[in-house]
Amino acid sequence: MYPWFALGHLTAFVHFSNKLAERGHRISFFLPKNTQSKFEPFNLHPDLITFIPITVPHVHGLPTGTETTADVPFPLQPLLMTAMDLTEHAFEDHLRILNPQFIFFDFTHWLPELSRKLGVKSVHFCIISPATIGYLLSPERKLESLTAADLMQPPPSFPLSSIKLRAHEARGILAVTVKQYGRNISFHERHLYALSQCDAMAFKTCREMEGPYSDYIESQFGKPVILAGPILPEPPKSVLEEKIAKVLDSFKAADKPALSAVLKPPAGAETIESALPEKFEERVKGRGFVYTGWVQQQLILMHPSVGCFVTHCGSGSLSEGMVNTCQLVLLPNVGDQIINARVVGGDLKVGVEVERGEEDGLFTRHGVCEAVKAVMDDDSEVGKLVRANHARWREFMLGEGVENSYVDGFVDKLHELSE
């Protein structure tokens, strides 16, 4: 396993590694040296999953000690990608010793060629959805001349769906995809090359949810697409931090407490505190709080007082939200989060998206409140629909045998790939 140096990607790969290790497979998991300690509690099979530390090379312009995207603002992430690309030779040395059957990767576009040289199969394990890959990176699109107007509509033979981009979303995604991401390669070139050169693509989703999108990209790229199922994390063995538990315990079940989780300072601010409105923490005392750093999201969502989850629509957060009873308000920010929101809110109808300006993408506190009311109020027709759908999909995802069936089928597909 060699995932992109981002906590969400590393976490998804660890959860999947646990599922494979349950079936007796031996896994070598590469991750940045000083990040390893954060993930050791999530390694449920240390006898089969071996963490192998990688030293992240220094790149000019990257702050000393940077290891993951959590350590730098968004504009510096391409430099971290450059640093990861510079680990190619060290990674090859490890592979020659390990001699694995498969390499699972995502952002390192050079890995398929390296794996072929060593006689190893490469699997592009996407933590983003088939819908996102199909909509944004389909070979049907003329990526060399792509415009924002093109992105506002799906590719010609894309499955019928609720997915369309607004003007500001299309402009934002286009700006990111054509930007250099690593040395001498753009973001979309990196991903298109990786998807085109790997032996198979894999996704942590189900046919019941994204079957048409999976079939579409399989036909477009002409290679196997293997679905691993929902890959739900095991219930955490830790307990909720006392500070958080004390606040949440003070509310009745399925109430509307406010939890603001800020993981890093916004652009232009040195610290979280400097970005807050004056006396903000004082005003919300007793009703909510600002939390910095790694938040115990699973445990928070499992708490009985949390009735609603306002989510940025990352794939991991959506999975955690859908298997809990709290309702979903969708507030996507960039890239795949936007597509995820359209699938969850439009196709599956298990959440309500916050309204934004069509051109500028701005949202207001009133828009957030309206979305929360829509999913929470007992007499809301929209709320009745999304609550019923959420309950149905939650039952399916947690259903006995669903995950095991998908993971067992995934392993069978790997055996076929290796023949």
Coordinates of C-alpha atoms in Angstrom, one line a residue:
M1 CA 0.0 0.0 0.0
Y2 CA 1.4 3.4 -1.0
P3 CA -1.4 6.1 -0.6
W4 CA -1.1 9.8 -1.1
F5 CA 0.3 11.6 2.0
A6 CA -3.1 12.9 3.1
L7 CA -4.8 11.7 6.3
G8 CA -8.0 10.8 4.6
H9 CA -6.2 8.7 2.0
L10 CA -4.0 7.0 4.6
T11 CA -7.0 6.3 6.8
A12 CA -9.0 4.7 3.9
F13 CA -6.0 2.5 2.9
V14 CA -5.6 1.4 6.6
H15 CA -9.2 0.4 6.9
F16 CA -9.0 -1.6 3.6
S17 CA -5.8 -3.2 4.8
N18 CA -7.6 -4.4 7.9
K19 CA -10.3 -6.1 5.8
L20 CA -7.6 -7.9 3.7
A21 CA -5.6 -8.9 6.8
E22 CA -8.8 -10.4 8.3
R23 CA -8.5 -12.9 5.5
G24 CA -4.9 -13.7 6.1
H25 CA -3.2 -11.5 3.6
R26 CA 0.1 -9.9 4.4
I27 CA 0.4 -6.2 3.8
S28 CA 3.4 -3.8 3.7
F29 CA 2.1 -0.3 4.3
F30 CA 4.3 2.7 3.4
L31 CA 3.7 6.0 5.1
P32 CA 5.7 9.0 6.3
K33 CA 8.0 8.3 9.2
N34 CA 6.6 10.7 11.9
T35 CA 3.0 10.0 10.8
Q36 CA 3.2 6.3 11.6
S37 CA 2.3 6.7 15.3
K38 CA -1.0 8.3 14.5
F39 CA -2.1 5.2 12.6
E40 CA -0.8 2.5 14.8
P41 CA -4.0 2.4 16.9
F42 CA -6.0 1.7 13.7
N43 CA -3.8 -1.3 12.7
L44 CA -5.9 -4.1 14.0
H45 CA -3.6 -6.9 12.6
P46 CA 0.0 -5.9 13.4
D47 CA 1.1 -9.4 12.8
L48 CA 0.0 -9.1 9.2
I49 CA 0.1 -5.4 8.5
T50 CA 3.6 -4.0 8.7
F51 CA 4.1 -0.2 8.6
I52 CA 7.2 0.8 6.7
P53 CA 8.3 4.4 7.3
I54 CA 9.3 6.6 4.4
T55 CA 11.4 9.7 4.8
V56 CA 9.8 12.6 3.0
P57 CA 12.5 14.3 1.0
H58 CA 12.9 18.0 1.5
V59 CA 11.7 20.2 -1.4
H60 CA 12.5 23.9 -1.7
G61 CA 9.5 25.9 -0.5
L62 CA 8.1 23.1 1.6
P63 CA 8.3 23.8 5.4
T64 CA 10.8 21.6 7.2
G65 CA 9.1 18.6 8.7
T66 CA 6.1 18.5 6.3
E67 CA 4.8 15.0 5.9
T68 CA 1.1 15.2 5.0
T69 CA -1.3 17.7 3.5
A70 CA -2.5 18.5 7.0
D71 CA 0.9 20.2 7.6
V72 CA 0.6 22.7 4.8
P73 CA -2.0 25.1 3.2
F74 CA -3.6 24.0 0.0
P75 CA -1.3 26.0 -2.3
L76 CA 1.7 24.1 -1.1
Q77 CA 0.3 20.6 -1.7
P78 CA 1.9 20.4 -5.1
L79 CA 5.3 20.6 -3.4
L80 CA 4.4 17.7 -1.2
M81 CA 3.5 15.8 -4.3
T82 CA 6.9 16.6 -5.7
A83 CA 8.5 15.2 -2.5
M84 CA 6.5 12.0 -2.7
D85 CA 7.5 11.6 -6.4
L86 CA 11.1 11.8 -5.2
T87 CA 10.6 8.7 -3.1
E88 CA 10.4 6.6 -6.3
H89 CA 13.9 5.1 -6.1
A90 CA 13.7 4.3 -2.4
F91 CA 10.3 2.7 -2.9
E92 CA 11.7 0.6 -5.7
D93 CA 14.5 -0.7 -3.4
H94 CA 11.9 -1.8 -0.9
L95 CA 9.8 -3.5 -3.6
R96 CA 12.7 -5.5 -4.9
I97 CA 13.1 -6.9 -1.4
L98 CA 9.4 -7.5 -0.6
N99 CA 8.5 -8.9 -4.0
P100 CA 4.7 -8.3 -3.6
Q101 CA 1.9 -9.6 -5.8
F102 CA 0.0 -6.3 -5.9
I103 CA 0.7 -2.6 -5.3
F104 CA -2.2 -0.4 -4.3
F105 CA -1.7 3.3 -5.0
D106 CA -3.5 6.4 -5.9
F107 CA -1.6 9.7 -6.7
T108 CA 1.8 8.3 -7.7
H109 CA 1.4 8.1 -11.5
W110 CA 4.8 6.5 -12.0
L111 CA 3.9 3.3 -10.0
P112 CA 2.2 1.3 -12.8
E113 CA 5.4 1.5 -15.0
L114 CA 7.6 0.6 -12.0
S115 CA 5.4 -2.3 -11.0
R116 CA 5.4 -3.7 -14.6
K117 CA 9.2 -3.5 -14.6
L118 CA 9.2 -5.7 -11.5
G119 CA 6.5 -8.0 -12.6
V120 CA 3.9 -6.8 -10.1
K121 CA 0.3 -5.9 -10.7
S122 CA -0.8 -2.3 -9.9
V123 CA -4.2 -1.4 -8.6
H124 CA -5.4 2.2 -8.5
F125 CA -7.3 2.2 -5.3
C126 CA -9.5 5.4 -5.5
I127 CA -10.9 6.8 -2.3
I128 CA -12.9 9.2 -4.5
S129 CA -16.0 7.8 -6.2
P130 CA -16.6 6.2 -9.6
A131 CA -19.0 9.1 -10.2
T132 CA -16.2 11.6 -9.7
I133 CA -13.7 9.8 -12.0
G134 CA -16.4 9.3 -14.7
Y135 CA -17.6 12.9 -14.6
L136 CA -14.3 14.7 -14.4
L137 CA -11.7 12.4 -16.0
S138 CA -13.6 10.3 -18.6
P139 CA -11.5 9.8 -21.8
E140 CA -14.7 11.0 -23.6
R141 CA -13.7 14.5 -22.5
K142 CA -11.2 16.5 -24.5
L143 CA -9.1 17.3 -21.5
E144 CA -6.4 19.2 -23.5
S145 CA -9.1 21.8 -24.5
L146 CA -11.4 21.5 -21.5
T147 CA -13.4 24.6 -20.5
A148 CA -15.5 25.5 -17.4
A149 CA -18.6 25.4 -19.6
D150 CA -17.7 21.8 -20.7
L151 CA -17.5 20.8 -17.0
M152 CA -21.0 22.1 -16.2
Q153 CA -22.4 19.2 -18.2
P154 CA -21.5 15.4 -17.9
P155 CA -19.7 13.6 -20.7
P156 CA -21.9 12.5 -23.6
S157 CA -22.5 8.9 -22.5
F158 CA -22.4 9.5 -18.8
P159 CA -25.2 7.7 -16.9
L160 CA -28.4 9.6 -16.2
S161 CA -27.9 11.3 -12.8
S162 CA -28.3 14.4 -10.7
I163 CA -24.7 15.4 -11.2
K164 CA -24.1 18.8 -12.8
L165 CA -21.7 21.5 -11.8
R166 CA -22.5 25.2 -11.2
A167 CA -20.5 27.9 -12.8
H168 CA -18.3 28.6 -9.8
E169 CA -17.7 24.9 -9.2
A170 CA -16.7 24.3 -12.8
R171 CA -14.3 27.2 -12.7
G172 CA -12.7 26.0 -9.4
I173 CA -12.3 22.4 -10.5
L174 CA -10.8 23.5 -13.9
A175 CA -8.3 25.7 -12.2
V176 CA -7.1 22.8 -10.0
T177 CA -7.0 20.2 -12.7
V178 CA -4.8 22.1 -15.1
K179 CA -2.5 23.3 -12.4
Q180 CA 0.9 21.7 -12.0
Y181 CA 0.7 19.0 -9.3
G182 CA 4.2 17.8 -8.8
R183 CA 7.1 18.3 -11.1
N184 CA 6.3 18.9 -14.8
I185 CA 2.8 17.3 -14.7
S186 CA -0.7 18.7 -14.1
F187 CA -3.3 17.3 -11.7
H188 CA -5.5 15.8 -14.4
E189 CA -2.5 14.5 -16.4
R190 CA -1.2 12.7 -13.3
H191 CA -4.5 11.0 -12.6
L192 CA -5.4 10.2 -16.2
Y193 CA -2.0 8.6 -16.7
A194 CA -2.3 6.6 -13.5
L195 CA -5.8 5.4 -14.4
S196 CA -4.8 4.5 -18.0
Q197 CA -1.6 2.6 -17.0
C198 CA -2.7 0.6 -14.0
D199 CA -3.8 -3.0 -14.3
A200 CA -7.1 -2.4 -12.5
M201 CA -9.1 0.2 -10.7
A202 CA -10.7 -0.3 -7.3
F203 CA -13.3 1.7 -5.3
K204 CA -14.7 1.6 -1.8
T205 CA -18.3 1.6 -2.9
C206 CA -21.2 -0.8 -3.8
R207 CA -23.0 -1.6 -7.1
E208 CA -26.2 -0.8 -5.3
M209 CA -25.0 2.8 -4.9
E210 CA -22.8 3.5 -7.9
G211 CA -23.2 0.5 -10.3
P212 CA -23.9 2.6 -13.4
Y213 CA -20.9 4.9 -12.8
S214 CA -18.6 1.9 -12.3
D215 CA -19.8 0.3 -15.5
Y216 CA -19.2 3.6 -17.3
I217 CA -15.6 4.0 -16.3
E218 CA -14.9 0.3 -16.9
S219 CA -16.1 0.7 -20.5
Q220 CA -14.2 4.1 -20.9
F221 CA -10.9 2.9 -19.6
G222 CA -11.1 -0.7 -20.9
K223 CA -9.9 -2.4 -17.7
P224 CA -11.4 -4.1 -14.6
V225 CA -13.2 -2.0 -12.1
I226 CA -13.4 -3.8 -8.7
L227 CA -15.7 -2.7 -6.0
A228 CA -14.6 -3.4 -2.4
G229 CA -17.9 -2.5 -0.7
P230 CA -18.4 0.3 1.9
I231 CA -15.2 -0.6 3.9
L232 CA -16.6 0.6 7.2
P233 CA -14.1 1.2 10.0
E234 CA -14.3 -0.9 13.1
P235 CA -16.0 0.8 16.0
P236 CA -13.3 2.8 17.9
K237 CA -12.0 1.4 21.2
S238 CA -11.1 4.8 22.6
V239 CA -13.5 7.0 24.5
L240 CA -14.6 10.5 23.7
E241 CA -12.4 13.3 25.0
E242 CA -13.8 14.6 28.2
K243 CA -14.0 18.2 27.0
I244 CA -16.2 17.1 24.0
A245 CA -18.2 14.5 26.0
K246 CA -19.1 17.1 28.6
V247 CA -20.6 19.5 26.1
L248 CA -22.5 16.8 24.1
D249 CA -23.8 15.1 27.3
S250 CA -25.5 18.3 28.2
F251 CA -27.9 18.0 25.3
K252 CA -30.9 15.7 24.9
A253 CA -31.0 13.0 22.3
A254 CA -30.9 14.1 18.6
D255 CA -30.7 17.8 19.6
K256 CA -29.1 20.5 17.6
P257 CA -25.8 21.3 19.4
A258 CA -23.2 23.2 17.4
L259 CA -19.8 21.7 16.9
S260 CA -17.4 23.7 14.8
A261 CA -14.4 21.6 13.8
V262 CA -11.6 23.6 12.2
L263 CA -8.6 21.5 11.1
K264 CA -6.3 24.2 9.9
P265 CA -6.2 28.0 9.7
P266 CA -8.0 29.5 6.6
A267 CA -5.9 31.2 3.9
G268 CA -4.3 34.4 5.2
A269 CA -4.5 33.5 8.9
E270 CA -1.6 32.3 11.0
T271 CA -3.8 30.6 13.7
I272 CA -7.4 29.5 14.1
E273 CA -7.9 32.0 16.9
S274 CA -6.9 35.0 14.8
A275 CA -9.5 34.0 12.1
L276 CA -12.4 33.9 14.5
P277 CA -14.8 36.8 15.0
E278 CA -14.2 38.8 18.2
K279 CA -15.4 37.1 21.3
F280 CA -16.8 34.2 19.2
E281 CA -15.7 31.4 21.7
E282 CA -17.2 33.4 24.5
R283 CA -20.6 33.8 22.7
V284 CA -20.9 30.0 21.9
K285 CA -19.7 28.8 25.3
G286 CA -22.1 26.1 26.6
R287 CA -23.5 25.6 23.1
G288 CA -20.5 24.6 21.2
F289 CA -16.7 25.1 20.8
V290 CA -13.9 25.4 18.4
Y291 CA -11.7 22.3 18.2
T292 CA -8.3 22.2 16.4
G293 CA -6.4 19.1 15.3
W294 CA -7.5 15.5 14.9
V295 CA -11.1 15.3 15.9
Q296 CA -12.7 12.0 17.1
Q297 CA -15.4 12.2 14.4
Q298 CA -16.6 8.6 14.6
L299 CA -17.2 8.9 18.4
I300 CA -18.9 12.3 18.0
L301 CA -21.3 11.1 15.3
M302 CA -22.1 8.1 17.5
H303 CA -23.1 10.3 20.4
P304 CA -26.9 10.2 20.9
S305 CA -27.2 14.0 21.2
V306 CA -25.8 14.7 17.7
G307 CA -28.9 14.8 15.5
C308 CA -27.3 16.5 12.4
F309 CA -23.9 16.3 10.7
V310 CA -22.9 19.3 8.5
T311 CA -20.3 17.6 6.4
H312 CA -17.8 18.8 3.7
C313 CA -18.7 15.6 1.8
G314 CA -15.3 13.8 1.9
S315 CA -15.9 10.2 1.1
G316 CA -14.8 9.0 4.6
S317 CA -16.9 11.5 6.4
L318 CA -20.0 10.6 4.3
S319 CA -19.5 6.9 5.0
E320 CA -19.3 7.6 8.7
G321 CA -22.3 9.8 8.6
M322 CA -24.4 7.3 6.6
V323 CA -23.9 4.5 9.1
N324 CA -24.9 6.7 12.0
T325 CA -28.4 8.0 12.8
C326 CA -27.6 11.7 12.6
Q327 CA -29.0 13.4 9.5
L328 CA -26.8 14.9 6.8
V329 CA -26.4 18.5 5.7
L330 CA -24.1 18.7 2.7
L331 CA -21.6 21.6 2.4
P332 CA -19.0 20.6 -0.2
N333 CA -16.0 22.7 -0.8
V334 CA -13.8 21.4 -3.7
G335 CA -13.4 18.7 -6.3
D336 CA -14.8 15.3 -5.5
Q337 CA -16.7 16.6 -2.5
I338 CA -19.0 18.4 -4.9
I339 CA -19.8 15.3 -7.0
N340 CA -20.2 13.3 -3.7
A341 CA -22.8 15.8 -2.6
R342 CA -24.8 15.5 -5.8
V343 CA -24.8 11.7 -5.5
V344 CA -25.8 11.6 -1.9
G345 CA -28.2 14.5 -2.0
G346 CA -29.5 14.0 -5.6
D347 CA -29.3 10.3 -6.5
L348 CA -29.6 8.7 -3.1
K349 CA -31.6 11.5 -1.5
V350 CA -30.1 11.0 2.0
G351 CA -29.1 14.6 2.7
V352 CA -29.8 18.2 1.9
E353 CA -27.2 20.5 0.3
V354 CA -26.8 24.0 1.5
E355 CA -27.8 26.6 -1.1
R356 CA -25.0 28.7 -2.7
G357 CA -24.8 31.5 -5.2
E358 CA -24.8 30.1 -8.7
E359 CA -21.9 32.4 -9.9
D360 CA -19.9 33.2 -6.7
G361 CA -20.5 30.0 -4.6
L362 CA -21.2 32.0 -1.4
F363 CA -23.4 30.6 1.3
T364 CA -24.9 32.2 4.4
R365 CA -25.6 31.2 7.9
H366 CA -29.3 31.4 7.0
G367 CA -28.8 28.9 4.2
V368 CA -27.1 26.5 6.6
C369 CA -29.9 26.9 9.1
E370 CA -32.5 26.2 6.5
A371 CA -30.8 23.0 5.4
V372 CA -30.5 21.9 9.0
K373 CA -34.2 22.6 9.6
A374 CA -35.1 20.7 6.4
V375 CA -33.5 17.5 7.6
M376 CA -34.4 17.8 11.3
D377 CA -37.9 19.3 11.6
D378 CA -40.6 16.6 12.1
D379 CA -43.1 18.2 9.7
S380 CA -40.6 18.8 6.9
E381 CA -41.6 16.8 3.8
V382 CA -38.0 16.9 2.6
G383 CA -36.9 15.7 6.0
K384 CA -39.3 12.8 6.0
L385 CA -37.9 11.7 2.6
V386 CA -34.2 12.0 3.5
R387 CA -34.7 10.4 6.9
A388 CA -36.4 7.4 5.4
N389 CA -33.8 7.0 2.7
H390 CA -31.0 7.4 5.2
A391 CA -32.5 4.7 7.4
R392 CA -32.8 2.4 4.4
W393 CA -29.2 2.9 3.2
R394 CA -27.9 2.6 6.7
E395 CA -29.6 -0.7 7.2
F396 CA -28.2 -1.9 3.9
M397 CA -24.6 -0.8 4.6
L398 CA -24.7 -2.4 8.1
G399 CA -26.5 -5.5 6.8
E400 CA -25.1 -8.8 7.8
G401 CA -22.9 -10.2 5.1
V402 CA -22.8 -7.2 2.8
E403 CA -19.3 -6.1 3.5
N404 CA -17.9 -9.6 3.7
S405 CA -19.5 -10.5 0.4
Y406 CA -17.9 -7.5 -1.3
V407 CA -14.4 -8.0 0.2
D408 CA -14.4 -11.8 -0.5
G409 CA -15.5 -11.0 -4.1
F410 CA -12.7 -8.4 -4.3
V411 CA -10.1 -11.0 -3.3
D412 CA -11.5 -13.4 -5.9
K413 CA -11.0 -10.7 -8.6
L414 CA -7.4 -10.2 -7.5
H415 CA -6.8 -13.9 -8.0
E416 CA -8.2 -13.7 -11.5
L417 CA -6.0 -10.6 -12.2
S418 CA -2.9 -12.5 -11.1
E419 CA -3.5 -15.5 -13.3

